[in-house]
Each structure stands twice: as structure tokens, then as C-alpha cells.
Amino acid sequence: MSDQSSNDQPVSSETPEYRYTSVMAGDIETRWQEYWDAEGTFATPNPAGSLADPTAVAARGEKLFVLDMFPYPSGAGLHVGHPLGYIGTDVYSRFQRMSGRNVLYTMGFDAFGLPAEQYAVQTGQHPAITTNANIANMRRQLRRLGLSHDPRRSISTTDPEYYRWTQWIFSQIFNSWYDRDQARARPISELEDLYAAGARPTPGGRAWSALSRIEQRQIIDDHRLAYLSEAPVNWCPGLGTVVANEEVTADGRSDRGNYPVFKRRMRQWMMRITSYADRLIDDLDLLEWSPAIISMQRNWIGRSHGANVHFDSPAGPITVFTTRPDTLFGASFMVLAPEHPLVDAVTTSDQAAAVATYRSEAGAKKDVDRQDATRTKTGVSTGSFATNPVTGTEIPIWIADYVLMGYGTGAIMAVPCGDQRDFEFARMFDLPIPAIQNPPAEWFAEHGIEPSLDTAAWPEAYVGNAPYVNSSNSSVDLNTISDVAEGVSKMTAWLEANSHGNGTITYKLRDWLFSRQRYWGEPFPIVYDSDGIAHVIPAEMLPVALPETDSFAPRTFAADDEFSDPESPLDRLTDWVEVELDLGDGLQTYRRDTNVMPQWAGSCWYELRYLDPHNDQVFVDPEVERYWMGPRTDQRPDHPGGVDLYVGGVEHAVLHLLYARFWHKVLYDLGHLSSKEPYTRLFNQGYILADAYTDERGMYVEATEVASTPDGFVHDGQPVTREWGKMGKSLKNAVSPDEMYEAYGADTLRLYEMAMGPLDASRPWETRDVVGMYRFLQRLWRNMVDESTGAVTVVDAPADPNTRQLLHRTIDAVRTEMDALRFNTAIAKLIELNNHVTRLNATCREVAEPMVLMLAPLVPHVAEELWQRLGHTETITYEAFPNADPALLVDDTVEYPVQINGKVRSRVTVSAEADAAAVEAATLADPRVIEVLDGASIRKVIVVPGRMVNIVL
RNA sequence: GCCCCGGUGGCCCAACUGGCAGAGGCAGCGGUCUCAAACACCGUACGGUGUGGGUUCGAAUCCCACCCGGGGCACCA
């Protein structure tokens, strides 16, 4: 807290007693916050269930669900950057309530996760205690901001009554499989029925009844949407847990904590999100999201259409994936990933030593190093050859680390003339580069070489459309065409007809690694029997409560100890791990799963629980879900349903938004939801940035203690460097909302945050600018209340025509701007109106009341106070937002700027009804125009009705 | 390297999507109040829109090339 702040306004004895000061603002604000709580002003009615009030639902109007990305309750508390989006959604929600909508708006807490657990490890205090304290502090800070949340609907993911349903949803996913034919998830029991009835062949071809119980379970388990898998995962010894692909940064470190991450094969829970890859891409078309987020999701899922092609080799057929089967005639060698399972089988004895060396070198490299595209290509020959199925040529098989085991089939056909990577590799190892396309003349010209099919002269591979050459055999001929798409489809057909391959689709998206070896998360509702078979805990036995312990830390290791093994804190709780249950086969001893879910689990469905937070029968009443989130086919036929407006930062573009969409779709498939998508419209708010300063050692110094001098910035007598960054504790540049409440009040803070720019733009925080909004509220107050007596000075006389017209234009503009989330321009219009009123002798009620109503969404406390002083007894929350009189929006006359050759030379005023000819006549009769023209001949007169006139000479 | 955003008075930002560059706020300057100041109030000046071309009667807005800032992706076959 800064005590030398220049913003504190000492209220001296000369300050008028009834001036709108920070002290008065604080008094008004806390008073109305208490009123709202006591009256339950923001309680939102449901059509059914525990919050049902059908009469109120009917009275409030059409539904609107406004949602913020819910926060992690940090121990550091809020800074003024955090609530930017919350203020935006609050203003919007309040505006919509006044526009006749039944608005659902609340806030919960995403409270499982690492920080609370790490704090617990340090202090020995149970994370539930810190978490609850942090939530309480955050609730206090948010309440002081005047957010119009329905407090009855708030939830925390750590609440057993909440995670009971997170576990229930997990068990739904566990008990489902994806039916490719129907393109949807179905209950696992239906798969069992299909096998039992013989309608679906078993993998081994044996009759279902001939299989043992364990064999049957293995087949079933292989189809579950949540499954255990022995697979390469991201092991992070520094965190003592595995993490998901999405949680690994591009340079191969954990996004939390920045520790090295290693690929290891381990037995872990996975979610079969890849089954939904197509729908997750295709349904993006139904959403109103920014192009940036849509492309990030598309990119992450990474769908590529292509073909699998089978090449014969000494070790049997090797399948490669290619997006360019049309270039098969140019495939002059093959490359396998070093980890490819057939490497040993194809390696000749001569090459065995070299291959073994290369593989161990590749294995020792981190993924980061392997994926550095600027690195020169390395690789080694296996010594054996595969047969190109289209040419019959024997082509050498190499291994190289530029081919990744995790994508496609882990093997490629190399077409060096048409792929830059293959081209570089061929040049490096003197492999043949046959030309199969004739690049256009411009391409050769660009590279300063003569057109030639001798690739020895080519500086790089040619990628794109061009006529094919050398691309025919006895049964297929591409040489007559020059279009890649046509070539691809022709070759794919040939591959399929000749059993050399088939058209296929691959994805970058991998299945979601879902287990973590931590304490502070949702336990899995899973136990294992003596055969090691997983059983789900029945719904009526949920929640599986997180067991008490005082040892929260997973076993962590040196951050680079790649070959350590995870050990969950729950593993140590042997009394809890061993459990006697009756799961239908009588009382038996089971062993509990000791993993917990990742933090994303709780945020995959929280918006659904807001709808029906107290329901102990189902996670959400279907009728309530249909009301708030059902598809609005009345708006457009392909409306997917979901939240009407979701506001949050872009940092969740891939993780949260992908996972939540996936869970939502599973629940939709299983018939629990009417909406296909959770978030119809997504709006990404910007960040509040702030100056940060580093000293000569590069350490951040307290930003509030830095002074600006002619020689630069100085801290404690030492020069410092100004940097730019997101506001936060780590950059030592955080400003707390509590400081702002103290100096100006919450209404001023709200107004400033909304006025400083568009909601989706990032902008720098300037504490010294805040006073502008404070002055505005003081002028507003002074226009209606006598500063020395406190008496209301608003008069009942009618407003003059000018004022009335300005009022109605303001109403018209503010409505439009608020509806479009452009609060900065709405505020500018309101300040303009208020500045106009300031110049009048007295404020008319005719202006005062609509002005207070228009300001109510932005500055609800002072608006409530003025509304009450103007003689009203009800809260302003549900008063109708003013409507502009259309008659007052049009002028009787229009002033036209007159341009001569594009420069403004004069102005003429004509009747608003005047047609183009009349405007032209009036213009040419204008003395100033005649003077400037000075008899020059006119080529053309352009009249844009209502806008301007341009005379062209 | 590729893909998105964005560059407008000293600063944060408007400009009806091609029609008078300026709405609003901060800072500045001049004044009122004051013994003086702070607070508050009144009044003012300020740039031609990152750069260079093009289209047009007319460009901040559309097109091309480039520069700068922010974000995302990156050996994905």
C-alpha cells in the first residue's frame, strides 16, 4: 500500500460537506452493497428446481447467460488488472437486465491446483484452509466492486458437493465408448451387448462367450473414453507428476514452474479426446469466437487429409502417411523415426552398430533439440530397401530424428524434389532427387537459374501446383495434369484399387493425459480388484472424498532426474487405499486409484453447475439446462446452444476451451444436455499492462518507488530500466483495487477501467489518469445535489430543445455502444451530455432521470443513490433502460461541407429534405463557393446525401 | 520462417466501415477560488493518421511492398 500516493485527496475543512468524495463514495457503495445482499436483488429465478420461480422467469423476459472464466483464488489477492473482464460482464449484465432480459450472472472458484498445494507443503497447513481463506478474501474484494452476481449460485471446485459431480461425469466418460458409425458416444453396456449378440466381431475373432472375463474386460476397456494406457507421457520430475501435452511449452518445459519435461512410458489415465477431433473442428463453424482462437484450436487439433501407403520391405510392409500421395513417383528413399518398432527388423548386420549409436543419441536428446528446424539434418541408413509400389524401384530405408514417432505412422516416404526437409536430407546424404513436377518459369527466374528438370541445379524443393512429369506407370498416369488436388485424388483412388494404401486423416491432437500424482485434486472414483480390473464407484457412493493427511507433497526429484518414478501422496495412505466395498459381487477388498484429476477437470463443466447449484439428484436438471443453454434455433437453424456471452483471456485458447468442449459433447451424446457446445459466443478481453522497472542486476524493483528524472528513471538513487509487462506480483508493479477504493471508490475504478479503451484491447494502467473519471462523477453529483446542503437541485421544468435533442442522441448512442460491449465510447457520450448539463443553470428531471438510468450499469452505487434521492423507492436494477425518441434524432437542416477538388472550402446549410439537385443548387449559389471558383469551369459535382458535396474542376 | 491482431495530438483512445481527422479522459498552458497551495471550477493550444507506392472526385479506412509492437504456431510428412 502506497502512503505517499499523490492521489489521496485530503478532505480539508473547506471541502463542501456534501461533495462526492472518496469517503462519500465509500459510504454510498458499502450501503448499497448491503442493501443488494439483504434484498437478494440479484437472485435469478430458474424455471424449475430449488431456485424455481416461474412467475419471476416469465416477468423478467428472455434469458441471457453471461459468464466469466472463473478464477483461481490466489493468495496474493486481486490487482486492478484482474477484474477488467468482470467489470465488463457486470456492466453488460446490468444493461441487459434493464433491457428486459433474465440474466444469469455469477462467479465461482477454480480452487484445486498447485499453488495451494505448494503453499501447504511449505507451511504444513492443509490446502483446504488456505483455499477457503483465499476464496473469502477474493469474495470480499469482488463484492466491494459491486458485481451483480447471484451469490446463491457460487461454487468452488474443491467443495465435495461439487466434485461429487466431477467424479460422476468422469464415471460417465469411463462408462462410454465412441461409436464411429454413429459419430457419437454411447454407453459401454451397449458395446458389450453388441459383442455378446455377435453383432460386432471381437478383435481376435473368437466368440464373446468363449472369452474369459478378463479377456472380455480388456476388449471393453480398450474402447472406453477414459482409459488406462501404457504410453509415452510427459514426466516432470521437478513437479513430481506427469502433465498433459497442452501443459508443455514449446521449449519442452512445464507451463507451471518451468521445469524440464521428459517423455517416458508410464501407465496413466487418458481421455479419448481424439475421437472427437472432427467434431471439435467442424463445430467451430457454429461458434461466435474470434478468428484467432478458432485458428489456434484448428491448429492444435491439426487435421490433415492424406493417404497411408504401404511399402514392401524385408521386415514386411511398412506404412507411411503422406498428404501428397500424388508425389509417390518421386519417393526416392524412406525415413523411419528412430523409435519406429520395425527399425531393428530392417537394419542389416553391417549397419547395426551405426543404427544403435544413432538411436541412443536421438533418445538422449530432448524433444526441444530434436524439433529445432534450423538444425542440419542427421540420420543413418538401415542398409535395407523398400519397394516403391508405383515405380517398383528399390529405395533405401534410413532412420532420422526429423521424423517423429508421435505423428502419422512414424515413417515417411521422402520426396526430395517436393518437400524441403526431404530435399535437405537428400543433399546431406547424396540421395537421388528425381523431378516429378515441372516448376513454372517464374520459379526458376526467382532463383536465377535456367528452367531444368535436372534437380542438381535446384536450390530448394518446389512445392505447389505444376504439371507432373515422370509420373506414370502401366496403370496410372498423372503426366496429363497439373493440379495437386486432382493428382492427390487420382493417386488415392489408384492406391485403394491396387491395395497399396488408402485415403486417411491424421491429427496432431493426442489423447488427453488425465492423471496427476498430486494431492490437491479430485480423487478418481475408481478401485481395482484382485485381478487388477478397474471398477467405477457407483453414483450413490460419490463423492470419493479426498482423504485427510498432513503430508501433501508428492515425492519430487531433481528437476533433471529423468528416470525417477512418480509417487502420489495418496499412495502413502494405505488405510485409505485399501477399502472393502460391495460393488454387486458381495463385500470384497479393493485398492483405490491414487491419482488425482488435473486442474482442468473442475472447469470443464462449472457453467452447468451454476444453472442448478444445489441439485443433489443430478448434476443439472435437464429442464433448467434447456432453459439457459438450449439451442436458439429461433435465432439460426444451426445454433449449437451454450452460454450467450463468455468473457476471458486468450491464454485458455487451447487447454480449457478444448477440454470443456470435449466434456460437453460427451454429456450431449449421452443425452444429459440439449446444447452441443458450452460457449456460443466468446469474447477475449485484453490485459492491463503496467510499467515495470529493472535495476542493473536485471531484478525488478517496486514500481511505485521509481521516479522519473530528466536523465531517466531512478530507484533509490540508482538508474533503472523501464520495461513493459502484464501487471502482477512478479514484476512488482501491481496496483490493488483496495488502494483505488480508498482513494476514489469502486464506481470510479469501474468507470476508469471501462473508459480506458475497448474491452478487447490491452492497455497500460496509469494511476494518474483515474482522477478524470472521479471528476466526472463529482460533476454528475453536483448537477443534481447541492454540495453544501445536500439538497437535491433537480427541477421539474422541461428541458430546452437543444438539451432534449442531445439527451435523445446520447440515449440512442449509449444503447448501441453498450449492446456491442463498447463501454469506452458509451462513457464518452455520457460525459459529453453531463458536460452540457453542467453549463445549464439547473438540471431538469427530464434529463437527470435518463442520465442516471444510463449510468446505472457502469456506476451502480452512485446511480442507486441518485435514483433514490430523485424520489424512487425501488432499486434501479430492474428499471427500464431509456429509449430514444426517433423524432429527435433527425435534424431539420443539414450542414454540408463543400469540397473543391477534395479540400473543404465552404459550408452550406440546407433543409434535411433537400434532394441532391437542391443541395447542388444551394452549393453553387453559396457566395464563398462562387468566390473560390472564380468562374472556373466545373467538371462534375458530387453530392453525397446527408454527408458532403465535392466540386471537381 | 509462417499465421493472426494493432500503429491516429506528449499519453490512453474516438471517427457512422470510403465523405469536415477529434468524441471523452490524462498531462500542458492561461485564469477563478485561496494569505499561499492542494482540491474543485472556467477557458485554451496541440497532430494530418508508422513508411513508400497505388485505386478514387475524395483514403486513418480499400490494394501492394516495407518498418515497428503484441500474440500464436513452428522438421506435423
mmCIF file with all atom_site columns, N, CA and C in Angstrom, chain A residues 476-524:
data_model
loop_
_atom_site.group_PDB
_atom_site.id
_atom_site.type_symbol
_atom_site.label_atom_id
_atom_site.label_alt_id
_atom_site.label_comp_id
_atom_site.label_asym_id
_atom_site.label_entity_id
_atom_site.label_seq_id
_atom_site.pdbx_PDB_ins_code
_atom_site.Cartn_x
_atom_site.Cartn_y
_atom_site.Cartn_z
_atom_site.occupancy
_atom_site.B_iso_or_equiv
_atom_site.pdbx_formal_charge
_atom_site.auth_seq_id
_atom_site.auth_comp_id
_atom_site.auth_asym_id
_atom_site.auth_atom_id
_atom_site.pdbx_PDB_model_num
ATOM 1   N N  . VAL A 1 476 ? -1.448  -46.117 -64.121 1.00 0.00 ? 476 VAL A N  1
ATOM 2   C CA . VAL A 1 476 ? -1.852  -44.777 -63.705 1.00 0.00 ? 476 VAL A CA 1
ATOM 3   C C  . VAL A 1 476 ? -0.928  -43.748 -64.343 1.00 0.00 ? 476 VAL A C  1
ATOM 4   N N  . ASP A 1 477 ? -1.525  -42.592 -64.717 1.00 0.00 ? 477 ASP A N  1
ATOM 5   C CA . ASP A 1 477 ? -0.748  -41.567 -65.404 1.00 0.00 ? 477 ASP A CA 1
ATOM 6   C C  . ASP A 1 477 ? -1.174  -40.188 -64.921 1.00 0.00 ? 477 ASP A C  1
ATOM 7   N N  . LEU A 1 478 ? -0.208  -39.478 -64.299 1.00 0.00 ? 478 LEU A N  1
ATOM 8   C CA . LEU A 1 478 ? -0.500  -38.121 -63.825 1.00 0.00 ? 478 LEU A CA 1
ATOM 9   C C  . LEU A 1 478 ? 0.066   -37.064 -64.764 1.00 0.00 ? 478 LEU A C  1
ATOM 10  N N  . ASN A 1 479 ? 0.800   -37.505 -65.779 1.00 0.00 ? 479 ASN A N  1
ATOM 11  C CA . ASN A 1 479 ? 1.552   -36.541 -66.584 1.00 0.00 ? 479 ASN A CA 1
ATOM 12  C C  . ASN A 1 479 ? 0.673   -35.585 -67.378 1.00 0.00 ? 479 ASN A C  1
ATOM 13  N N  . THR A 1 480 ? -0.626  -35.910 -67.453 1.00 0.00 ? 480 THR A N  1
ATOM 14  C CA . THR A 1 480 ? -1.508  -35.041 -68.226 1.00 0.00 ? 480 THR A CA 1
ATOM 15  C C  . THR A 1 480 ? -2.097  -33.921 -67.379 1.00 0.00 ? 480 THR A C  1
ATOM 16  N N  . ILE A 1 481 ? -1.828  -33.934 -66.084 1.00 0.00 ? 481 ILE A N  1
ATOM 17  C CA . ILE A 1 481 ? -2.490  -32.934 -65.233 1.00 0.00 ? 481 ILE A CA 1
ATOM 18  C C  . ILE A 1 481 ? -1.454  -32.065 -64.533 1.00 0.00 ? 481 ILE A C  1
ATOM 19  N N  . SER A 1 482 ? -1.933  -30.940 -63.954 1.00 0.00 ? 482 SER A N  1
ATOM 20  C CA . SER A 1 482 ? -1.004  -30.021 -63.311 1.00 0.00 ? 482 SER A CA 1
ATOM 21  C C  . SER A 1 482 ? -1.566  -29.508 -61.996 1.00 0.00 ? 482 SER A C  1
ATOM 22  N N  . ASP A 1 483 ? -2.647  -30.145 -61.524 1.00 0.00 ? 483 ASP A N  1
ATOM 23  C CA . ASP A 1 483 ? -3.303  -29.660 -60.312 1.00 0.00 ? 483 ASP A CA 1
ATOM 24  C C  . ASP A 1 483 ? -3.111  -30.663 -59.184 1.00 0.00 ? 483 ASP A C  1
ATOM 25  N N  . VAL A 1 484 ? -2.581  -30.185 -58.063 1.00 0.00 ? 484 VAL A N  1
ATOM 26  C CA . VAL A 1 484 ? -2.249  -31.084 -56.959 1.00 0.00 ? 484 VAL A CA 1
ATOM 27  C C  . VAL A 1 484 ? -3.481  -31.821 -56.451 1.00 0.00 ? 484 VAL A C  1
ATOM 28  N N  . ALA A 1 485 ? -4.585  -31.088 -56.277 1.00 0.00 ? 485 ALA A N  1
ATOM 29  C CA . ALA A 1 485 ? -5.793  -31.725 -55.731 1.00 0.00 ? 485 ALA A CA 1
ATOM 30  C C  . ALA A 1 485 ? -6.239  -32.884 -56.623 1.00 0.00 ? 485 ALA A C  1
ATOM 31  N N  . GLU A 1 486 ? -6.150  -32.655 -57.929 1.00 0.00 ? 486 GLU A N  1
ATOM 32  C CA . GLU A 1 486 ? -6.541  -33.704 -58.864 1.00 0.00 ? 486 GLU A CA 1
ATOM 33  C C  . GLU A 1 486 ? -5.574  -34.884 -58.786 1.00 0.00 ? 486 GLU A C  1
ATOM 34  N N  . GLY A 1 487 ? -4.280  -34.566 -58.678 1.00 0.00 ? 487 GLY A N  1
ATOM 35  C CA . GLY A 1 487 ? -3.269  -35.613 -58.568 1.00 0.00 ? 487 GLY A CA 1
ATOM 36  C C  . GLY A 1 487 ? -3.476  -36.451 -57.326 1.00 0.00 ? 487 GLY A C  1
ATOM 37  N N  . VAL A 1 488 ? -3.793  -35.777 -56.215 1.00 0.00 ? 488 VAL A N  1
ATOM 38  C CA . VAL A 1 488 ? -3.993  -36.479 -54.949 1.00 0.00 ? 488 VAL A CA 1
ATOM 39  C C  . VAL A 1 488 ? -5.162  -37.441 -55.076 1.00 0.00 ? 488 VAL A C  1
ATOM 40  N N  . SER A 1 489 ? -6.275  -36.966 -55.638 1.00 0.00 ? 489 SER A N  1
ATOM 41  C CA . SER A 1 489 ? -7.444  -37.848 -55.657 1.00 0.00 ? 489 SER A CA 1
ATOM 42  C C  . SER A 1 489 ? -7.219  -39.014 -56.636 1.00 0.00 ? 489 SER A C  1
ATOM 43  N N  . LYS A 1 490 ? -6.524  -38.735 -57.719 1.00 0.00 ? 490 LYS A N  1
ATOM 44  C CA . LYS A 1 490 ? -6.262  -39.813 -58.682 1.00 0.00 ? 490 LYS A CA 1
ATOM 45  C C  . LYS A 1 490 ? -5.355  -40.894 -58.072 1.00 0.00 ? 490 LYS A C  1
ATOM 46  N N  . MET A 1 491 ? -4.311  -40.471 -57.388 1.00 0.00 ? 491 MET A N  1
ATOM 47  C CA . MET A 1 491 ? -3.383  -41.442 -56.786 1.00 0.00 ? 491 MET A CA 1
ATOM 48  C C  . MET A 1 491 ? -4.038  -42.197 -55.647 1.00 0.00 ? 491 MET A C  1
ATOM 49  N N  . THR A 1 492 ? -4.851  -41.472 -54.856 1.00 0.00 ? 492 THR A N  1
ATOM 50  C CA . THR A 1 492 ? -5.518  -42.148 -53.738 1.00 0.00 ? 492 THR A CA 1
ATOM 51  C C  . THR A 1 492 ? -6.423  -43.253 -54.262 1.00 0.00 ? 492 THR A C  1
ATOM 52  N N  . ALA A 1 493 ? -7.139  -42.956 -55.338 1.00 0.00 ? 493 ALA A N  1
ATOM 53  C CA . ALA A 1 493 ? -8.017  -43.973 -55.938 1.00 0.00 ? 493 ALA A CA 1
ATOM 54  C C  . ALA A 1 493 ? -7.195  -45.170 -56.421 1.00 0.00 ? 493 ALA A C  1
ATOM 55  N N  . TRP A 1 494 ? -6.057  -44.859 -57.023 1.00 0.00 ? 494 TRP A N  1
ATOM 56  C CA . TRP A 1 494 ? -5.204  -45.945 -57.515 1.00 0.00 ? 494 TRP A CA 1
ATOM 57  C C  . TRP A 1 494 ? -4.681  -46.818 -56.370 1.00 0.00 ? 494 TRP A C  1
ATOM 58  N N  . LEU A 1 495 ? -4.226  -46.150 -55.288 1.00 0.00 ? 495 LEU A N  1
ATOM 59  C CA . LEU A 1 495 ? -3.711  -46.891 -54.130 1.00 0.00 ? 495 LEU A CA 1
ATOM 60  C C  . LEU A 1 495 ? -4.768  -47.827 -53.579 1.00 0.00 ? 495 LEU A C  1
ATOM 61  N N  . GLU A 1 496 ? -5.997  -47.324 -53.490 1.00 0.00 ? 496 GLU A N  1
ATOM 62  C CA . GLU A 1 496 ? -7.075  -48.141 -52.924 1.00 0.00 ? 496 GLU A CA 1
ATOM 63  C C  . GLU A 1 496 ? -7.435  -49.294 -53.872 1.00 0.00 ? 496 GLU A C  1
ATOM 64  N N  . ALA A 1 497 ? -7.484  -48.982 -55.166 1.00 0.00 ? 497 ALA A N  1
ATOM 65  C CA . ALA A 1 497 ? -7.861  -50.015 -56.131 1.00 0.00 ? 497 ALA A CA 1
ATOM 66  C C  . ALA A 1 497 ? -6.822  -51.125 -56.201 1.00 0.00 ? 497 ALA A C  1
ATOM 67  N N  . ASN A 1 498 ? -5.561  -50.778 -55.924 1.00 0.00 ? 498 ASN A N  1
ATOM 68  C CA . ASN A 1 498 ? -4.493  -51.768 -56.036 1.00 0.00 ? 498 ASN A CA 1
ATOM 69  C C  . ASN A 1 498 ? -3.980  -52.267 -54.691 1.00 0.00 ? 498 ASN A C  1
ATOM 70  N N  . SER A 1 499 ? -4.743  -51.945 -53.622 1.00 0.00 ? 499 SER A N  1
ATOM 71  C CA . SER A 1 499 ? -4.398  -52.389 -52.261 1.00 0.00 ? 499 SER A CA 1
ATOM 72  C C  . SER A 1 499 ? -3.008  -51.956 -51.818 1.00 0.00 ? 499 SER A C  1
ATOM 73  N N  . HIS A 1 500 ? -2.548  -50.833 -52.302 1.00 0.00 ? 500 HIS A N  1
ATOM 74  C CA . HIS A 1 500 ? -1.260  -50.309 -51.837 1.00 0.00 ? 500 HIS A CA 1
ATOM 75  C C  . HIS A 1 500 ? -1.426  -49.230 -50.777 1.00 0.00 ? 500 HIS A C  1
ATOM 76  N N  . GLY A 1 501 ? -2.664  -48.910 -50.460 1.00 0.00 ? 501 GLY A N  1
ATOM 77  C CA . GLY A 1 501 ? -2.883  -47.883 -49.440 1.00 0.00 ? 501 GLY A CA 1
ATOM 78  C C  . GLY A 1 501 ? -4.308  -47.425 -49.455 1.00 0.00 ? 501 GLY A C  1
ATOM 79  N N  . ASN A 1 502 ? -4.586  -46.380 -48.684 1.00 0.00 ? 502 ASN A N  1
ATOM 80  C CA . ASN A 1 502 ? -5.949  -45.866 -48.615 1.00 0.00 ? 502 ASN A CA 1
ATOM 81  C C  . ASN A 1 502 ? -5.936  -44.411 -48.128 1.00 0.00 ? 502 ASN A C  1
ATOM 82  N N  . GLY A 1 503 ? -6.948  -43.686 -48.551 1.00 0.00 ? 503 GLY A N  1
ATOM 83  C CA . GLY A 1 503 ? -7.102  -42.298 -48.077 1.00 0.00 ? 503 GLY A CA 1
ATOM 84  C C  . GLY A 1 503 ? -7.355  -42.294 -46.580 1.00 0.00 ? 503 GLY A C  1
ATOM 85  N N  . THR A 1 504 ? -6.752  -41.347 -45.870 1.00 0.00 ? 504 THR A N  1
ATOM 86  C CA . THR A 1 504 ? -6.935  -41.327 -44.423 1.00 0.00 ? 504 THR A CA 1
ATOM 87  C C  . THR A 1 504 ? -6.740  -39.905 -43.891 1.00 0.00 ? 504 THR A C  1
ATOM 88  N N  . ILE A 1 505 ? -7.041  -39.750 -42.632 1.00 0.00 ? 505 ILE A N  1
ATOM 89  C CA . ILE A 1 505 ? -6.909  -38.440 -41.991 1.00 0.00 ? 505 ILE A CA 1
ATOM 90  C C  . ILE A 1 505 ? -6.088  -38.620 -40.723 1.00 0.00 ? 505 ILE A C  1
ATOM 91  N N  . THR A 1 506 ? -5.146  -37.753 -40.478 1.00 0.00 ? 506 THR A N  1
ATOM 92  C CA . THR A 1 506 ? -4.438  -37.803 -39.201 1.00 0.00 ? 506 THR A CA 1
ATOM 93  C C  . THR A 1 506 ? -4.566  -36.468 -38.496 1.00 0.00 ? 506 THR A C  1
ATOM 94  N N  . TYR A 1 507 ? -4.271  -36.500 -37.224 1.00 0.00 ? 507 TYR A N  1
ATOM 95  C CA . TYR A 1 507 ? -4.428  -35.324 -36.369 1.00 0.00 ? 507 TYR A CA 1
ATOM 96  C C  . TYR A 1 507 ? -3.173  -35.124 -35.541 1.00 0.00 ? 507 TYR A C  1
ATOM 97  N N  . LYS A 1 508 ? -2.882  -33.871 -35.240 1.00 0.00 ? 508 LYS A N  1
ATOM 98  C CA . LYS A 1 508 ? -1.811  -33.601 -34.284 1.00 0.00 ? 508 LYS A CA 1
ATOM 99  C C  . LYS A 1 508 ? -2.287  -33.864 -32.859 1.00 0.00 ? 508 LYS A C  1
ATOM 100 N N  . LEU A 1 509 ? -3.576  -33.653 -32.657 1.00 0.00 ? 509 LEU A N  1
ATOM 101 C CA . LEU A 1 509 ? -4.151  -33.833 -31.322 1.00 0.00 ? 509 LEU A CA 1
ATOM 102 C C  . LEU A 1 509 ? -3.872  -35.242 -30.802 1.00 0.00 ? 509 LEU A C  1
ATOM 103 N N  . ARG A 1 510 ? -3.406  -35.339 -29.567 1.00 0.00 ? 510 ARG A N  1
ATOM 104 C CA . ARG A 1 510 ? -3.205  -36.644 -28.924 1.00 0.00 ? 510 ARG A CA 1
ATOM 105 C C  . ARG A 1 510 ? -4.279  -36.808 -27.861 1.00 0.00 ? 510 ARG A C  1
ATOM 106 N N  . ASP A 1 511 ? -4.447  -38.019 -27.381 1.00 0.00 ? 511 ASP A N  1
ATOM 107 C CA . ASP A 1 511 ? -5.383  -38.205 -26.282 1.00 0.00 ? 511 ASP A CA 1
ATOM 108 C C  . ASP A 1 511 ? -4.884  -37.447 -25.053 1.00 0.00 ? 511 ASP A C  1
ATOM 109 N N  . TRP A 1 512 ? -5.841  -37.080 -24.215 1.00 0.00 ? 512 TRP A N  1
ATOM 110 C CA . TRP A 1 512 ? -5.576  -36.164 -23.096 1.00 0.00 ? 512 TRP A CA 1
ATOM 111 C C  . TRP A 1 512 ? -5.119  -36.964 -21.874 1.00 0.00 ? 512 TRP A C  1
ATOM 112 N N  . LEU A 1 513 ? -3.896  -36.718 -21.450 1.00 0.00 ? 513 LEU A N  1
ATOM 113 C CA . LEU A 1 513 ? -3.365  -37.358 -20.247 1.00 0.00 ? 513 LEU A CA 1
ATOM 114 C C  . LEU A 1 513 ? -4.066  -36.757 -19.027 1.00 0.00 ? 513 LEU A C  1
ATOM 115 N N  . PHE A 1 514 ? -4.778  -37.607 -18.293 1.00 0.00 ? 514 PHE A N  1
ATOM 116 C CA . PHE A 1 514 ? -5.734  -37.068 -17.331 1.00 0.00 ? 514 PHE A CA 1
ATOM 117 C C  . PHE A 1 514 ? -5.348  -37.308 -15.873 1.00 0.00 ? 514 PHE A C  1
ATOM 118 N N  . SER A 1 515 ? -4.294  -38.049 -15.577 1.00 0.00 ? 515 SER A N  1
ATOM 119 C CA . SER A 1 515 ? -3.983  -38.304 -14.160 1.00 0.00 ? 515 SER A CA 1
ATOM 120 C C  . SER A 1 515 ? -2.782  -37.496 -13.710 1.00 0.00 ? 515 SER A C  1
ATOM 121 N N  . ARG A 1 516 ? -2.792  -37.115 -12.434 1.00 0.00 ? 516 ARG A N  1
ATOM 122 C CA . ARG A 1 516 ? -1.679  -36.364 -11.852 1.00 0.00 ? 516 ARG A CA 1
ATOM 123 C C  . ARG A 1 516 ? -1.327  -37.019 -10.515 1.00 0.00 ? 516 ARG A C  1
ATOM 124 N N  . GLN A 1 517 ? -0.052  -36.996 -10.188 1.00 0.00 ? 517 GLN A N  1
ATOM 125 C CA . GLN A 1 517 ? 0.384   -37.614 -8.917  1.00 0.00 ? 517 GLN A CA 1
ATOM 126 C C  . GLN A 1 517 ? 0.508   -36.532 -7.852  1.00 0.00 ? 517 GLN A C  1
ATOM 127 N N  . ARG A 1 518 ? -0.617  -35.909 -7.556  1.00 0.00 ? 518 ARG A N  1
ATOM 128 C CA . ARG A 1 518 ? -0.619  -34.803 -6.603  1.00 0.00 ? 518 ARG A CA 1
ATOM 129 C C  . ARG A 1 518 ? -1.639  -35.100 -5.502  1.00 0.00 ? 518 ARG A C  1
ATOM 130 N N  . TYR A 1 519 ? -1.765  -34.188 -4.558  1.00 0.00 ? 519 TYR A N  1
ATOM 131 C CA . TYR A 1 519 ? -2.757  -34.338 -3.516  1.00 0.00 ? 519 TYR A CA 1
ATOM 132 C C  . TYR A 1 519 ? -4.008  -33.506 -3.780  1.00 0.00 ? 519 TYR A C  1
ATOM 133 N N  . TRP A 1 520 ? -3.822  -32.219 -4.121  1.00 0.00 ? 520 TRP A N  1
ATOM 134 C CA . TRP A 1 520 ? -4.938  -31.275 -4.103  1.00 0.00 ? 520 TRP A CA 1
ATOM 135 C C  . TRP A 1 520 ? -5.697  -31.306 -5.424  1.00 0.00 ? 520 TRP A C  1
ATOM 136 N N  . GLY A 1 521 ? -6.498  -32.357 -5.603  1.00 0.00 ? 521 GLY A N  1
ATOM 137 C CA . GLY A 1 521 ? -7.286  -32.525 -6.809  1.00 0.00 ? 521 GLY A CA 1
ATOM 138 C C  . GLY A 1 521 ? -8.408  -33.517 -6.526  1.00 0.00 ? 521 GLY A C  1
ATOM 139 N N  . GLU A 1 522 ? -9.237  -33.772 -7.533  1.00 0.00 ? 522 GLU A N  1
ATOM 140 C CA . GLU A 1 522 ? -10.342 -34.710 -7.352  1.00 0.00 ? 522 GLU A CA 1
ATOM 141 C C  . GLU A 1 522 ? -9.798  -36.141 -7.416  1.00 0.00 ? 522 GLU A C  1
ATOM 142 N N  . PRO A 1 523 ? -10.059 -36.988 -6.383  1.00 0.00 ? 523 PRO A N  1
ATOM 143 C CA . PRO A 1 523 ? -9.667  -38.397 -6.492  1.00 0.00 ? 523 PRO A CA 1
ATOM 144 C C  . PRO A 1 523 ? -10.469 -39.085 -7.594  1.00 0.00 ? 523 PRO A C  1
ATOM 145 N N  . PHE A 1 524 ? -9.870  -40.094 -8.210  1.00 0.00 ? 524 PHE A N  1
ATOM 146 C CA . PHE A 1 524 ? -10.602 -40.857 -9.222  1.00 0.00 ? 524 PHE A CA 1
ATOM 147 C C  . PHE A 1 524 ? -11.629 -41.757 -8.541  1.00 0.00 ? 524 PHE A C  1
#
